[in-house]
Coordinates of C-alpha atoms in Angstrom, one line a residue:
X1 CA 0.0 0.0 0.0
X2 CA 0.8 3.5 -0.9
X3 CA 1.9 5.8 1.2
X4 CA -0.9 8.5 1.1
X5 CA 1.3 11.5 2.4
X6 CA 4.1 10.8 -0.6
X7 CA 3.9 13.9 -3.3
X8 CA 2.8 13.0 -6.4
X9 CA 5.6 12.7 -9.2
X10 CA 5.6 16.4 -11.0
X11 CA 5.2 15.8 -14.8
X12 CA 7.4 19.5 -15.5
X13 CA 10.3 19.1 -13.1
X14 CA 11.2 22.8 -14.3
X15 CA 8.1 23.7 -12.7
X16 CA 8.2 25.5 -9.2
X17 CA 6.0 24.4 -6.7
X18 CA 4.0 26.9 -4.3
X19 CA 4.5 26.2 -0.5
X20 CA 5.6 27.5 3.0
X21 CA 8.9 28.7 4.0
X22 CA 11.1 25.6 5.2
X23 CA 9.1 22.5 3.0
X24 CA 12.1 23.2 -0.3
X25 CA 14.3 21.4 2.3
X26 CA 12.3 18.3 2.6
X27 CA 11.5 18.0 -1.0
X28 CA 14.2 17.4 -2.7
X29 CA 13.8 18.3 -6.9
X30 CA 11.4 21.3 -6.4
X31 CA 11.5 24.7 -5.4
X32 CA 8.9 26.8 -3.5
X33 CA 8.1 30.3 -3.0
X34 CA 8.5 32.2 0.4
X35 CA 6.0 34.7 1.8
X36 CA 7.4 38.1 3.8
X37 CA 8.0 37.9 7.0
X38 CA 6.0 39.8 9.7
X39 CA 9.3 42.2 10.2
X40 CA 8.6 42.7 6.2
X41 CA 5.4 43.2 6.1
X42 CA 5.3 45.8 9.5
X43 CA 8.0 47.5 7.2
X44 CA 5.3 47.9 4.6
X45 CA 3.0 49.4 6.4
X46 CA 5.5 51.6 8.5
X47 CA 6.3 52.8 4.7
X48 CA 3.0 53.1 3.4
X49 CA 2.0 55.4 6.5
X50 CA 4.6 57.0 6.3
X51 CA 4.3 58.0 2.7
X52 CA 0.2 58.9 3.5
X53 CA 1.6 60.9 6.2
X54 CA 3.7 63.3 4.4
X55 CA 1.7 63.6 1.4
X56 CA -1.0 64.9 3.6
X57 CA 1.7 67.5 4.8
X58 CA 0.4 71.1 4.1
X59 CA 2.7 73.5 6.1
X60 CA 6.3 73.3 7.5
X61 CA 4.9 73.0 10.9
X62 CA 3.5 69.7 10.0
X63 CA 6.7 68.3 9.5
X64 CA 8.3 67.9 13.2
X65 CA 6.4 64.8 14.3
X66 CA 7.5 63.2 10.8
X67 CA 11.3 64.4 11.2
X68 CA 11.1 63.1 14.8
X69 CA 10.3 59.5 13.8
X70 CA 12.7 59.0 11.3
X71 CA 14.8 55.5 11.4
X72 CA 17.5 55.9 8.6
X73 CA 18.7 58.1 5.8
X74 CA 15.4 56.8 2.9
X75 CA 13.2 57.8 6.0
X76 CA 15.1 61.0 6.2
X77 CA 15.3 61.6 2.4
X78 CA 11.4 61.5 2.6
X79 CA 11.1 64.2 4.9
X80 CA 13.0 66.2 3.2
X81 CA 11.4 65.6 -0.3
X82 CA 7.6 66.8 1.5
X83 CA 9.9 70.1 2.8
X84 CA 11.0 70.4 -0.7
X85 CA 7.1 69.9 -2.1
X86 CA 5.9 72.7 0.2
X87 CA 9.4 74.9 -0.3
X88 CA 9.0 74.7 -4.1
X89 CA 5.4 75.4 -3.7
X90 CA 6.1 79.0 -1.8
X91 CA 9.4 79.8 -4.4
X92 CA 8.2 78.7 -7.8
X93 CA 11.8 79.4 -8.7
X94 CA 13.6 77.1 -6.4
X95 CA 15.4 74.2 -8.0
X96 CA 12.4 70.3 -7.5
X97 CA 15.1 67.9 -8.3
X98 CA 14.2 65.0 -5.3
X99 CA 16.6 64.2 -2.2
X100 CA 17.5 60.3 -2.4
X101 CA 19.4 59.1 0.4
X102 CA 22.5 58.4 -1.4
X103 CA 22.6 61.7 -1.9
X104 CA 22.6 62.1 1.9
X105 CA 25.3 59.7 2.3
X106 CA 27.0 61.0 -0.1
X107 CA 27.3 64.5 1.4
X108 CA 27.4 63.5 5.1
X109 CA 30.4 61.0 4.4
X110 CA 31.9 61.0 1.5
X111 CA 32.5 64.4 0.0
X112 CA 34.4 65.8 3.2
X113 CA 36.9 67.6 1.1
X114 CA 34.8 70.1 -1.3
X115 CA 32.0 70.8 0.6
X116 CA 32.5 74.1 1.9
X117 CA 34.2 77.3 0.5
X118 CA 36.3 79.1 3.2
X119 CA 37.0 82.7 2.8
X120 CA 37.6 85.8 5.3
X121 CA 35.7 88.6 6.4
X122 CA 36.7 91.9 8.4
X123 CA 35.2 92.5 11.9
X124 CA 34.0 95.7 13.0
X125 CA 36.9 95.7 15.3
X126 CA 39.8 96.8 12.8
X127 CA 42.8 94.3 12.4
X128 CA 40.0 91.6 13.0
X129 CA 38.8 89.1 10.6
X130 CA 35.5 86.5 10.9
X131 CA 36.5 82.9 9.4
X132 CA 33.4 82.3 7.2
X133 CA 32.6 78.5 5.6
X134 CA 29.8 78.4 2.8
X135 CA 28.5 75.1 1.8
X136 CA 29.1 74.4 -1.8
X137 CA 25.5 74.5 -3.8
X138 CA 24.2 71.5 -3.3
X139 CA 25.0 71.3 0.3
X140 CA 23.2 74.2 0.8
X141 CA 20.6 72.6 -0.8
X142 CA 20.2 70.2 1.9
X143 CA 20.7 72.4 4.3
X144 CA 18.2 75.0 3.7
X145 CA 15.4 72.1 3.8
X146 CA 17.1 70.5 7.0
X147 CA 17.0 73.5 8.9
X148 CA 13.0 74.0 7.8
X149 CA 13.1 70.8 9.3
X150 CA 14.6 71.4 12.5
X151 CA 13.0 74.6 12.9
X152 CA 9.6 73.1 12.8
X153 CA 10.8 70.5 15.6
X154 CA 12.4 73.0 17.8
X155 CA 9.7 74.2 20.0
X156 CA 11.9 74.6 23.2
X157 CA 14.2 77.3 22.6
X158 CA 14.7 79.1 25.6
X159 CA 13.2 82.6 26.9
X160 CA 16.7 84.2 26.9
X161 CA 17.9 83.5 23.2
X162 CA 17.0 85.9 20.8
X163 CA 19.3 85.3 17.8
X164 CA 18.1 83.7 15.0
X165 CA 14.5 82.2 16.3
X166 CA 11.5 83.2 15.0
X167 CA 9.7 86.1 16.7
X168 CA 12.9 87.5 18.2
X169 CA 15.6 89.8 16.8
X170 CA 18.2 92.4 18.1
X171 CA 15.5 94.7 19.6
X172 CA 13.6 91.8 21.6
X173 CA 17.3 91.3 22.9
X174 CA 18.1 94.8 23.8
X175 CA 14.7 95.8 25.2
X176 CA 15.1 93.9 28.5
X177 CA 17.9 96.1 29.7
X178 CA 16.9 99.2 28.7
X179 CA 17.1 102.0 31.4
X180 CA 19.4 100.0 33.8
X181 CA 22.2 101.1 35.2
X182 CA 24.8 98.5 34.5
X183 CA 25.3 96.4 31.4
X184 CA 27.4 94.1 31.0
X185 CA 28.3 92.7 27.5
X186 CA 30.6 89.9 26.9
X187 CA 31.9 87.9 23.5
X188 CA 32.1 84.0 22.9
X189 CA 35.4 83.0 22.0
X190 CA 35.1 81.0 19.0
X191 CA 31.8 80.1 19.1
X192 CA 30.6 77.9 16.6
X193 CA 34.0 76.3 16.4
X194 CA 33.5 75.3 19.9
X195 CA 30.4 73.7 19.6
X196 CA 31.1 70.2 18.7
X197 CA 29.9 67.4 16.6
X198 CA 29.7 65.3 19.4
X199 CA 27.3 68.1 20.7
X200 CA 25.0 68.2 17.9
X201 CA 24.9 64.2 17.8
X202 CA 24.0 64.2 21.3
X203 CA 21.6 67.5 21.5
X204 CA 19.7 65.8 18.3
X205 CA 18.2 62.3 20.6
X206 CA 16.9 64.6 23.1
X207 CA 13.6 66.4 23.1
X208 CA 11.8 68.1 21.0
X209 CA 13.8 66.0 18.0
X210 CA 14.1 62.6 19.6
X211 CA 16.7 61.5 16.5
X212 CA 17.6 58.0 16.7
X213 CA 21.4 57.7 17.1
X214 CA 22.1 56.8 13.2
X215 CA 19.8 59.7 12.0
X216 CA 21.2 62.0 14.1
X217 CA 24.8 61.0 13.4
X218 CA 23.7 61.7 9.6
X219 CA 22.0 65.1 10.6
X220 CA 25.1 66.0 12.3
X221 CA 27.8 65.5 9.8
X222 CA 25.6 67.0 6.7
X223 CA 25.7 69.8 8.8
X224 CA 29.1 69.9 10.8
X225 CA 32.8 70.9 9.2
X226 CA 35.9 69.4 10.7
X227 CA 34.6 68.4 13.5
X228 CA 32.2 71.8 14.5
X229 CA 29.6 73.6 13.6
X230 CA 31.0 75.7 10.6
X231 CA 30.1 79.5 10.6
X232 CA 28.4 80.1 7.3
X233 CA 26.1 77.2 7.0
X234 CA 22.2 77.9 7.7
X235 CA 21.6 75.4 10.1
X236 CA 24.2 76.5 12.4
X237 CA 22.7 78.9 14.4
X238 CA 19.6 77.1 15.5
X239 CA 22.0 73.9 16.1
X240 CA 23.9 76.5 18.9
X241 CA 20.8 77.3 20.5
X242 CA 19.7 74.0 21.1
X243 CA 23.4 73.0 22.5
X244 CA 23.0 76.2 24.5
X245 CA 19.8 75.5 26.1
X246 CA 21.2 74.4 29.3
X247 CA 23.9 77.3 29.0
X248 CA 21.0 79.7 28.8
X249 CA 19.0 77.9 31.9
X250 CA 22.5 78.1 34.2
X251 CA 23.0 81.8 33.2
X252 CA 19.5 82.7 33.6
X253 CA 20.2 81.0 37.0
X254 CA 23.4 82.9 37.6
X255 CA 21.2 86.0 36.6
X256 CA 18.5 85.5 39.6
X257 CA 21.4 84.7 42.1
X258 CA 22.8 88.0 41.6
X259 CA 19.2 89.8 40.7
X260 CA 19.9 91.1 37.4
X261 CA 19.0 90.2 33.6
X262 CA 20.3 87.8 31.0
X263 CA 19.9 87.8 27.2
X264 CA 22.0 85.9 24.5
X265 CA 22.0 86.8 20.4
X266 CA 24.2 84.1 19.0
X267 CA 27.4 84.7 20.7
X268 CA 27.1 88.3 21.7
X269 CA 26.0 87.7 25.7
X270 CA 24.6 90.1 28.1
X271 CA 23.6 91.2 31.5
X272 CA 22.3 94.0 32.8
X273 CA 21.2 95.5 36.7
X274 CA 20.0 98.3 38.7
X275 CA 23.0 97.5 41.5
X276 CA 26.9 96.8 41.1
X277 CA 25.7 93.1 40.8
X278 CA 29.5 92.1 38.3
X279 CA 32.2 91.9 40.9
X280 CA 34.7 89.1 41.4
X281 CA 32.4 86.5 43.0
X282 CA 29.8 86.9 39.8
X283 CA 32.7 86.7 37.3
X284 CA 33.8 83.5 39.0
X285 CA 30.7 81.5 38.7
X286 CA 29.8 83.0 34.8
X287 CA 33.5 81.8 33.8
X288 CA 33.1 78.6 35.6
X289 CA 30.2 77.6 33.9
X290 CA 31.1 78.8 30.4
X291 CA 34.2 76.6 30.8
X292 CA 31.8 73.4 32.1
X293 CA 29.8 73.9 29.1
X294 CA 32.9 74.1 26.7
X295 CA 33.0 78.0 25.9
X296 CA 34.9 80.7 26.9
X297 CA 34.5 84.2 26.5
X298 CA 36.8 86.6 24.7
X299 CA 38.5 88.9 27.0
X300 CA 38.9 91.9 24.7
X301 CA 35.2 92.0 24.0
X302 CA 33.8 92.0 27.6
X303 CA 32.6 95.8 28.4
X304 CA 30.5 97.1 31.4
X305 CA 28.6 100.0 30.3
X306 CA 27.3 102.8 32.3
X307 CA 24.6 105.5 32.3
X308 CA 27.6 108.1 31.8
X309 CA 28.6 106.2 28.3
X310 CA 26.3 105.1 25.4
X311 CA 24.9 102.0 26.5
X312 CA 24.2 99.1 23.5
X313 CA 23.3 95.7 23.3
X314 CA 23.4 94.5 19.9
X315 CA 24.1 97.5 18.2
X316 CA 20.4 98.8 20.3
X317 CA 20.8 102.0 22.1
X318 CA 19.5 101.0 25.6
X319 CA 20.3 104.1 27.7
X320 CA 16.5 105.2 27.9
X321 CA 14.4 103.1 25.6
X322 CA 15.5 101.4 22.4
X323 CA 17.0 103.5 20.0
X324 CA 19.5 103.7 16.9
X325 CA 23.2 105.4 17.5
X326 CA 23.1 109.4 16.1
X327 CA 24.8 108.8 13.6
X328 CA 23.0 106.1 12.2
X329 CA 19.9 108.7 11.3
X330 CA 22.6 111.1 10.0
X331 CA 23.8 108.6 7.7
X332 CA 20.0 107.8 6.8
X333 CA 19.8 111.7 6.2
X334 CA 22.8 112.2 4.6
X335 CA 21.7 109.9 1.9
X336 CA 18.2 111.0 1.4
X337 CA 19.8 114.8 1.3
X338 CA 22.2 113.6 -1.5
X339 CA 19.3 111.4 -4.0
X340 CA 17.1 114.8 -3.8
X341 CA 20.1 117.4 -4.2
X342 CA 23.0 115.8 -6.7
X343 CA 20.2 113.2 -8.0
X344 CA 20.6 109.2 -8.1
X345 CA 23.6 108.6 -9.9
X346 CA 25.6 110.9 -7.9
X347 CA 23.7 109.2 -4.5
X348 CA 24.6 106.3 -5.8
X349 CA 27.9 106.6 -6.6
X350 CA 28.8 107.9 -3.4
X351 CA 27.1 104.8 -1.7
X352 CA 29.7 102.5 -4.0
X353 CA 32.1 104.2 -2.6
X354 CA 31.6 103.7 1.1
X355 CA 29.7 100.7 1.0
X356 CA 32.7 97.9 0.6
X357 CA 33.3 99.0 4.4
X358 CA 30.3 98.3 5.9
X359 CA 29.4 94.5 7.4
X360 CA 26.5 94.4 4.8
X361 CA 29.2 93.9 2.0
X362 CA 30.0 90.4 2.9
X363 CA 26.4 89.3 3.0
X364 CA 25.8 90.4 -0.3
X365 CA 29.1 88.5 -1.7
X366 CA 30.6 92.1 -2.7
X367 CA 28.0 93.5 -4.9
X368 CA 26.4 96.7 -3.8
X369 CA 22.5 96.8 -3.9
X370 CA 20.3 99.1 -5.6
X371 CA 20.7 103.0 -3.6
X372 CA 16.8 102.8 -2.8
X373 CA 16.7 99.2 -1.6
X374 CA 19.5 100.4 1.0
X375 CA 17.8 103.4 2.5
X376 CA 14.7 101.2 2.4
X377 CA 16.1 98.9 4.9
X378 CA 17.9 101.2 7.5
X379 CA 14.8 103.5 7.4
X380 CA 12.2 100.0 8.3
X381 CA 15.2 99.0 10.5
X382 CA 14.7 102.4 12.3
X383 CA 11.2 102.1 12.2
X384 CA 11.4 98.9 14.0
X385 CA 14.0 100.0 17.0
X386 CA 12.5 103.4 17.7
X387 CA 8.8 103.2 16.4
X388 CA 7.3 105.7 13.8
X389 CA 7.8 108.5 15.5
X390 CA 7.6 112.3 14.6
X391 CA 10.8 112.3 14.1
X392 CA 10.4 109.3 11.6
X393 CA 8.0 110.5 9.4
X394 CA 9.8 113.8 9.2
X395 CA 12.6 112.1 7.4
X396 CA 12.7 114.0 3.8
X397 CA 12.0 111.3 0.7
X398 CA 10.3 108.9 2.9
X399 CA 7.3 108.3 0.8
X400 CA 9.9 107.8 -2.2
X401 CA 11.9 105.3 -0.6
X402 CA 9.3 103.2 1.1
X403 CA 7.0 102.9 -1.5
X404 CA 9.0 100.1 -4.3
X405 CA 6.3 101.1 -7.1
X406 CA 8.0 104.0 -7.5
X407 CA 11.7 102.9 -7.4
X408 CA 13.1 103.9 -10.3
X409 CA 16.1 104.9 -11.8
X410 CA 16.7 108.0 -14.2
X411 CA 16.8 107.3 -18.0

């Protein structure tokens, strides 16, 4: 008698045979197909909500839980492709070409050499120069959509830093310590430089971005140089101020201790009070923790300020209330005086002349912007520190200036 459970001879022995995972190995002369694994199909889903996820993505907000939950660099890659749908979607003009995570890779690890262009600007102290390291184009790419990424994330910048986050700016950092008696401003030495890879790596798995480790190692070196945060990259700044959040919370600290204020604007630091607060024993402890936290500040930049003196904090007038420096609204009238008197050439000319000293000439790569698009700026700029004032509006060729319909240049 037969045995029942035998297979029955196949007439095609070419022919594969359906069947579970494991049953090829007992049956010798045929081959079977496998079905995915659980881990395999979890990963398919995982993908697929993922994917539903982004595409339903309208706003850069929207992004953070997304960039929070990324695993590896395709996840990653993703995320960055629904930024670069919504970017492309505000500038027309901006280049679609999609992020693949080879790209990534290829960036974060293997073009270590190229990547950046280092070049050399003055300070506004003279002798003084500012070490500056743009990405190369592509990089920039990357991390212009990294940093919308990060910026939607970071939710938990603290109250005392004021550079760079949204909301804040040079007058919400001066305002605090206008009218007080002492001010204190100090420099961090080599700022950026000092702020690790290491840092980033480990300031990226904590909250609000909750990286995994490999994700935030890739994070870290598309947007580190050598080791450090490089000055001249866009992600840079927001990177400090999350290193710096428990900098700013032991300063604050330091600033109750000794009853007096603390702000920060990148690495321009500053405190301000009503009594002689900055004497040996409050030096001690700010150095102290600066050095625990890996900074140190630049001796030839610290300056205690006075009632008796100009007081600023971030180029803010903060003797009384926040204002400009005289001669700032000279210069502003100086150039108005100029366009209506000698005419727009002539105004013009004269702002060529003077212009490759100012700081604004390394931002714009060493071309000088239009005559119009200048005064336009430092007059809103004004507007913003001191308020529309009398004073303000008395300002000759406002309406010219501030309205850009009727910017135009002589024929």
């Amino acid at each position: 008698m037969s045995d029942q459970s035998s297979p029955e001879p196949n007439d095609n022995p070419s022919e594969k045979l359906e069947g579970t995972a494991g049953e090829g190995n007992l049956m010798l002369g045929f081959s079977f197909k496998t079905g995915p694994t659980v881990e395999e199909v979890l990963e398919r889903r995982r993908l697929r909500k993922r994917d539903a996820d982004l595409a339903a993505v309208t706003e850069f907000a929207g992004l953070a839980e997304l960039f929070s939950t990324t695993t590896n660099a395709a996840d990653l890659a993703a995320v960055l492709n629904a930024a670069l749908h919504l970017d492309v979607a505000e500038n027309p003009r901006h280049k679609a070409k999609p992020i693949s995570y080879k790209l990534l890779n290829y960036y974060a690890f293997h073009k270590a050499e190229t990547r950046y262009r280092t070049f050399a600007i003055p300070k506004k102290t003279p002798g003084e120069t500012r070490t500056i390291k743009a990405p190369d184009h592509g990089l920039l790419r990357l991390q212009r959509l990294l940093l919308a990424c990060l910026t939607a994330a970071f939710t938990t910048c603290d109250d005392a830093a004021h550079g760079f986050v949204p909301g804040r700016s040079v007058l919400t950092n001066a305002r605090p310590h206008a009218g007080r008696r002492f001010v204190l401003n100090l420099d961090l030495q080599d700022f950026f430089p000092s702020t690790s890879v290491q840092r980033v790596v480990t300031v990226l798995q904590l909250p609000p971005f909750a990286l995994q480790k490999p994700v935030a190692h890739l994070v870290a070196s598309l947007c580190c140089d050598g080791g450090s945060l490089p000055q001249g990259a866009p992600t840079s700044p927001l990177l400090t101020n999350a290193v710096c959040q428990r900098l700013d919370r032991r300063l604050r600290q330091l600033a109750q201790r000794h009853r007096c204020t603390y702000t920060r604007y990148a690495d321009d630091l500053t405190f301000s009070s009503n009594r002689p607060a900055f004497q040996a024993p409050f030096h001690a402890e700010l150095n102290a923790i600066l050095t625990a936290e890996g900074y140190q500040q630049n001796p030839k930049k610290q300056r205690l300020q006075t009632p008796q003196q100009r007081q600023e904090v971030t180029g803010v007038v903060v003797n009384e209330r926040p204002n400009v420096p005289r001669e700032y609204v000279r210069q502003i009238r100086a150039m108005l005086h100029n366009w209506e008197t000698k005419g727009y050439e002539a105004a013009s000319a004269t702002l060529r002349q003077h212009y490759g000293n100012s700081k604004a000439h390394a931002r714009h790569k060493g071309k000088v912007p239009k005559l119009e698009r200048v005064l336009a700026g430092k007059i809103a700029y004004l507007g913003m520190v001191r308020g529309k004032d009398e004073q303000y509006n008395k300002l000759p060729g406002m309406t010219t200036v501030l309205r850009p319909s009727r910017w135009c240049e002589p024929t």
